[in-house]
Amino acid sequence: MDFILASNNMKKLGEMQRILSPLGINVVTAKMLGITLEEVAEDADTFEGNARIKALAACKATKLPAIADDSGICVDFLGGAPGVYSARFSGGDDEDNNDLLLEKLEGVPMKKRGAHYACAICCAFPDGREINVHGECYGYIGFERDGNEGFGYDPLFLVDGRSFGKYTAEEKDRISHRGNALRKLVVELQQLI
């Protein structure tokens, strides 16, 4: 059964495929289907709201079950920022976002660099049913980038003294915010399909 992912981020696609394929779900992108999804404004003030906006739009456009996530990093010292603005924190790319985060935490000791990744996933079905789940992963923001794996803030996000930039995809799946949310989604989907 095909589910469309309301994103063209191939790393997110890989995570979702690894966790959902045992259910017989084939997660695809619009590009893989040869179609283009219209951009939607992610203007909600919560991860859950943004995930729902994207899932409903993709489901309506394709008539397929749609999965969308919205995720980001929430830094304690910054009052939870960048939060829902994680992808557009600096107005640039991942490197610019990481630079800005390091700048804002300059001189802040490790014990005050607590942070968590948050992920909300919405799965919308053509018949109007929805599943909404949330996952988190707690750690710290490092003082410099470490590792080349993952994406976003992964080279800065430390769990058990090691950056997500050094975790293999499978290791990250076991503890990440998205992995935690996807496992909740699997439980809900098993009851639904």
mmCIF file of C-alpha atoms in Angstrom:
data_model
loop_
_atom_site.group_PDB
_atom_site.id
_atom_site.type_symbol
_atom_site.label_atom_id
_atom_site.label_comp_id
_atom_site.label_asym_id
_atom_site.label_seq_id
_atom_site.Cartn_x
_atom_site.Cartn_y
_atom_site.Cartn_z
ATOM 1 C CA MET A 1 0.000 0.000 0.000
ATOM 2 C CA ASP A 2 1.450 3.385 -1.029
ATOM 3 C CA PHE A 3 1.526 6.278 1.427
ATOM 4 C CA ILE A 4 2.728 9.624 0.151
ATOM 5 C CA LEU A 5 5.259 11.549 2.179
ATOM 6 C CA ALA A 6 4.533 15.275 2.137
ATOM 7 C CA SER A 7 8.243 16.032 1.744
ATOM 8 C CA ASN A 8 11.008 15.444 -0.761
ATOM 9 C CA ASN A 9 13.614 15.069 2.004
ATOM 10 C CA MET A 10 15.213 11.746 1.096
ATOM 11 C CA LYS A 11 16.664 11.255 4.595
ATOM 12 C CA LYS A 12 13.187 11.548 6.132
ATOM 13 C CA LEU A 13 11.913 9.182 3.444
ATOM 14 C CA GLY A 14 14.588 6.642 4.380
ATOM 15 C CA GLU A 15 13.672 6.800 8.069
ATOM 16 C CA MET A 16 9.993 6.342 7.327
ATOM 17 C CA GLN A 17 10.575 3.487 4.885
ATOM 18 C CA ARG A 18 12.793 1.598 7.346
ATOM 19 C CA ILE A 19 10.206 1.792 10.124
ATOM 20 C CA LEU A 20 6.938 1.468 8.150
ATOM 21 C CA SER A 21 7.863 -1.113 5.489
ATOM 22 C CA PRO A 22 7.347 -4.089 7.861
ATOM 23 C CA LEU A 23 3.642 -3.109 7.848
ATOM 24 C CA GLY A 24 3.521 -3.453 4.067
ATOM 25 C CA ILE A 25 3.529 0.322 3.648
ATOM 26 C CA ASN A 26 5.533 1.727 0.757
ATOM 27 C CA VAL A 27 6.350 5.361 1.527
ATOM 28 C CA VAL A 28 6.830 7.412 -1.660
ATOM 29 C CA THR A 29 7.358 11.059 -2.515
ATOM 30 C CA ALA A 30 5.414 13.070 -5.068
ATOM 31 C CA LYS A 31 8.569 13.221 -7.180
ATOM 32 C CA MET A 32 8.744 9.414 -7.213
ATOM 33 C CA LEU A 33 5.162 9.383 -8.530
ATOM 34 C CA GLY A 34 5.971 11.994 -11.164
ATOM 35 C CA ILE A 35 3.721 14.648 -9.666
ATOM 36 C CA THR A 36 4.255 17.975 -7.948
ATOM 37 C CA LEU A 37 2.598 18.924 -4.686
ATOM 38 C CA GLU A 38 1.778 22.566 -4.177
ATOM 39 C CA GLU A 39 3.764 24.296 -1.447
ATOM 40 C CA VAL A 40 1.655 24.912 1.628
ATOM 41 C CA ALA A 41 2.216 27.605 4.210
ATOM 42 C CA GLU A 42 3.528 26.056 7.413
ATOM 43 C CA ASP A 43 2.061 28.839 9.485
ATOM 44 C CA ALA A 44 0.841 26.954 12.553
ATOM 45 C CA ASP A 45 2.480 27.740 15.875
ATOM 46 C CA THR A 46 2.956 24.066 16.789
ATOM 47 C CA PHE A 47 4.730 21.108 15.200
ATOM 48 C CA GLU A 48 1.406 19.253 15.257
ATOM 49 C CA GLY A 49 -0.385 22.028 13.389
ATOM 50 C CA ASN A 50 2.234 22.204 10.643
ATOM 51 C CA ALA A 51 2.320 18.413 10.195
ATOM 52 C CA ARG A 52 -1.465 18.357 9.856
ATOM 53 C CA ILE A 53 -1.491 21.171 7.271
ATOM 54 C CA LYS A 54 0.996 19.263 5.091
ATOM 55 C CA ALA A 55 -0.643 15.844 5.469
ATOM 56 C CA LEU A 56 -4.143 17.065 4.662
ATOM 57 C CA ALA A 57 -2.934 18.957 1.578
ATOM 58 C CA ALA A 58 -0.972 15.965 0.237
ATOM 59 C CA CYS A 59 -3.872 13.576 0.881
ATOM 60 C CA LYS A 60 -6.341 15.874 -0.861
ATOM 61 C CA ALA A 61 -4.042 16.354 -3.866
ATOM 62 C CA THR A 62 -3.143 12.676 -4.375
ATOM 63 C CA LYS A 63 -6.100 10.767 -2.884
ATOM 64 C CA LEU A 64 -3.502 8.607 -1.132
ATOM 65 C CA PRO A 65 -2.912 8.219 2.591
ATOM 66 C CA ALA A 66 -0.411 10.965 3.399
ATOM 67 C CA ILE A 67 2.250 11.221 6.067
ATOM 68 C CA ALA A 68 3.776 14.526 7.083
ATOM 69 C CA ASP A 69 6.016 15.462 9.908
ATOM 70 C CA ASP A 70 7.146 18.719 11.359
ATOM 71 C CA SER A 71 10.129 18.640 13.599
ATOM 72 C CA GLY A 72 12.748 20.846 15.076
ATOM 73 C CA ILE A 73 15.102 21.488 17.915
ATOM 74 C CA CYS A 74 14.090 23.227 21.132
ATOM 75 C CA VAL A 75 16.955 24.685 23.158
ATOM 76 C CA ASP A 76 16.342 25.296 26.863
ATOM 77 C CA PHE A 77 18.684 28.308 27.103
ATOM 78 C CA LEU A 78 16.780 29.948 24.214
ATOM 79 C CA GLY A 79 13.364 29.409 25.783
ATOM 80 C CA GLY A 80 12.552 26.552 23.401
ATOM 81 C CA ALA A 81 13.747 28.328 20.252
ATOM 82 C CA PRO A 82 14.160 27.797 17.411
ATOM 83 C CA GLY A 83 11.259 25.314 17.769
ATOM 84 C CA VAL A 84 8.841 25.431 14.821
ATOM 85 C CA TYR A 85 11.217 27.864 13.118
ATOM 86 C CA SER A 86 14.142 25.390 13.154
ATOM 87 C CA ALA A 87 14.382 24.997 9.372
ATOM 88 C CA ARG A 88 14.237 28.739 8.795
ATOM 89 C CA PHE A 89 16.068 29.876 11.941
ATOM 90 C CA SER A 90 18.781 31.794 10.105
ATOM 91 C CA GLY A 91 16.999 32.341 6.804
ATOM 92 C CA GLY A 92 19.671 30.156 5.183
ATOM 93 C CA ASP A 93 20.531 26.465 4.982
ATOM 94 C CA ASP A 94 21.457 23.852 7.620
ATOM 95 C CA GLU A 95 25.002 25.185 7.897
ATOM 96 C CA ASP A 96 23.741 28.730 8.474
ATOM 97 C CA ASN A 97 21.258 27.463 11.085
ATOM 98 C CA ASN A 98 24.021 25.598 12.917
ATOM 99 C CA ASP A 99 26.266 28.674 12.801
ATOM 100 C CA LEU A 100 23.529 30.858 14.274
ATOM 101 C CA LEU A 101 22.759 28.351 17.030
ATOM 102 C CA LEU A 102 26.432 28.167 17.997
ATOM 103 C CA GLU A 103 26.603 31.965 17.997
ATOM 104 C CA LYS A 104 23.576 32.272 20.277
ATOM 105 C CA LEU A 105 25.074 29.728 22.699
ATOM 106 C CA GLU A 106 28.566 31.185 22.707
ATOM 107 C CA GLY A 107 29.959 31.128 26.262
ATOM 108 C CA VAL A 108 27.057 29.045 27.603
ATOM 109 C CA PRO A 109 28.337 26.097 29.686
ATOM 110 C CA MET A 110 27.332 22.528 28.805
ATOM 111 C CA LYS A 111 25.021 22.170 31.816
ATOM 112 C CA LYS A 112 22.852 24.984 30.371
ATOM 113 C CA ARG A 113 22.871 23.662 26.794
ATOM 114 C CA GLY A 114 20.023 21.165 27.275
ATOM 115 C CA ALA A 115 17.831 20.656 24.235
ATOM 116 C CA HIS A 116 15.379 18.259 22.700
ATOM 117 C CA TYR A 117 14.340 17.373 19.234
ATOM 118 C CA ALA A 118 10.562 17.211 18.782
ATOM 119 C CA CYS A 119 8.627 15.555 15.965
ATOM 120 C CA ALA A 120 4.917 15.585 15.229
ATOM 121 C CA ILE A 121 3.563 13.234 12.571
ATOM 122 C CA CYS A 122 0.136 13.386 11.007
ATOM 123 C CA CYS A 123 -1.171 10.584 8.821
ATOM 124 C CA ALA A 124 -4.263 11.627 6.866
ATOM 125 C CA PHE A 125 -6.500 9.223 4.975
ATOM 126 C CA PRO A 126 -8.767 9.974 2.001
ATOM 127 C CA ASP A 127 -11.829 8.943 4.065
ATOM 128 C CA GLY A 128 -11.125 11.710 6.610
ATOM 129 C CA ARG A 129 -9.470 9.627 9.327
ATOM 130 C CA GLU A 130 -6.305 11.011 10.909
ATOM 131 C CA ILE A 131 -3.594 9.743 13.191
ATOM 132 C CA ASN A 132 -1.497 12.285 15.092
ATOM 133 C CA VAL A 133 1.563 11.267 17.123
ATOM 134 C CA HIS A 134 4.480 13.039 18.767
ATOM 135 C CA GLY A 135 8.017 11.983 19.712
ATOM 136 C CA GLU A 136 10.963 13.612 21.464
ATOM 137 C CA CYS A 137 14.635 12.951 22.083
ATOM 138 C CA TYR A 138 16.597 14.765 24.810
ATOM 139 C CA GLY A 139 20.245 15.757 24.772
ATOM 140 C CA TYR A 140 22.558 18.762 24.633
ATOM 141 C CA ILE A 141 23.956 21.162 22.069
ATOM 142 C CA GLY A 142 27.680 20.647 21.554
ATOM 143 C CA PHE A 143 30.289 23.366 21.164
ATOM 144 C CA GLU A 144 31.177 22.419 17.597
ATOM 145 C CA ARG A 145 29.969 20.248 14.743
ATOM 146 C CA ASP A 146 30.897 16.582 14.975
ATOM 147 C CA GLY A 147 30.146 13.992 12.286
ATOM 148 C CA ASN A 148 28.632 13.963 8.829
ATOM 149 C CA GLU A 149 25.592 11.733 9.255
ATOM 150 C CA GLY A 150 22.007 12.953 9.443
ATOM 151 C CA PHE A 151 20.896 16.467 8.600
ATOM 152 C CA GLY A 152 19.741 19.684 10.210
ATOM 153 C CA TYR A 153 21.193 20.180 13.673
ATOM 154 C CA ASP A 154 22.435 16.577 13.963
ATOM 155 C CA PRO A 155 26.174 17.486 14.011
ATOM 156 C CA LEU A 156 25.522 19.640 17.108
ATOM 157 C CA PHE A 157 22.969 17.500 18.979
ATOM 158 C CA LEU A 158 24.590 15.247 21.589
ATOM 159 C CA VAL A 159 22.991 12.154 23.094
ATOM 160 C CA ASP A 160 25.111 10.130 25.528
ATOM 161 C CA GLY A 161 28.113 12.308 24.663
ATOM 162 C CA ARG A 162 27.928 11.545 20.940
ATOM 163 C CA SER A 163 26.490 13.752 18.207
ATOM 164 C CA PHE A 164 23.685 12.539 15.967
ATOM 165 C CA GLY A 165 26.165 13.377 13.218
ATOM 166 C CA LYS A 166 28.051 10.222 14.242
ATOM 167 C CA TYR A 167 25.090 7.866 14.667
ATOM 168 C CA THR A 168 24.316 5.422 11.869
ATOM 169 C CA ALA A 169 20.822 5.702 10.432
ATOM 170 C CA GLU A 170 19.750 2.548 12.263
ATOM 171 C CA GLU A 171 21.193 3.735 15.594
ATOM 172 C CA LYS A 172 19.449 7.070 15.218
ATOM 173 C CA ASP A 173 16.128 5.378 14.327
ATOM 174 C CA ARG A 174 16.176 3.610 17.705
ATOM 175 C CA ILE A 175 16.328 6.795 19.805
ATOM 176 C CA SER A 176 15.456 9.806 17.645
ATOM 177 C CA HIS A 177 12.410 12.022 17.951
ATOM 178 C CA ARG A 178 11.177 10.873 14.528
ATOM 179 C CA GLY A 179 11.876 7.217 15.342
ATOM 180 C CA ASN A 180 9.917 7.562 18.598
ATOM 181 C CA ALA A 181 6.991 9.202 16.779
ATOM 182 C CA LEU A 182 7.069 6.624 13.974
ATOM 183 C CA ARG A 183 6.916 3.741 16.445
ATOM 184 C CA LYS A 184 3.764 5.309 17.914
ATOM 185 C CA LEU A 185 2.401 5.663 14.378
ATOM 186 C CA VAL A 186 3.096 1.964 13.728
ATOM 187 C CA VAL A 187 0.999 0.989 16.781
ATOM 188 C CA GLU A 188 -1.877 3.196 15.589
ATOM 189 C CA LEU A 189 -1.651 1.930 12.002
ATOM 190 C CA GLN A 190 -1.646 -1.702 13.129
ATOM 191 C CA GLN A 191 -5.017 -1.082 14.767
ATOM 192 C CA LEU A 192 -6.357 0.798 11.744
ATOM 193 C CA ILE A 193 -5.264 -1.273 8.748
#
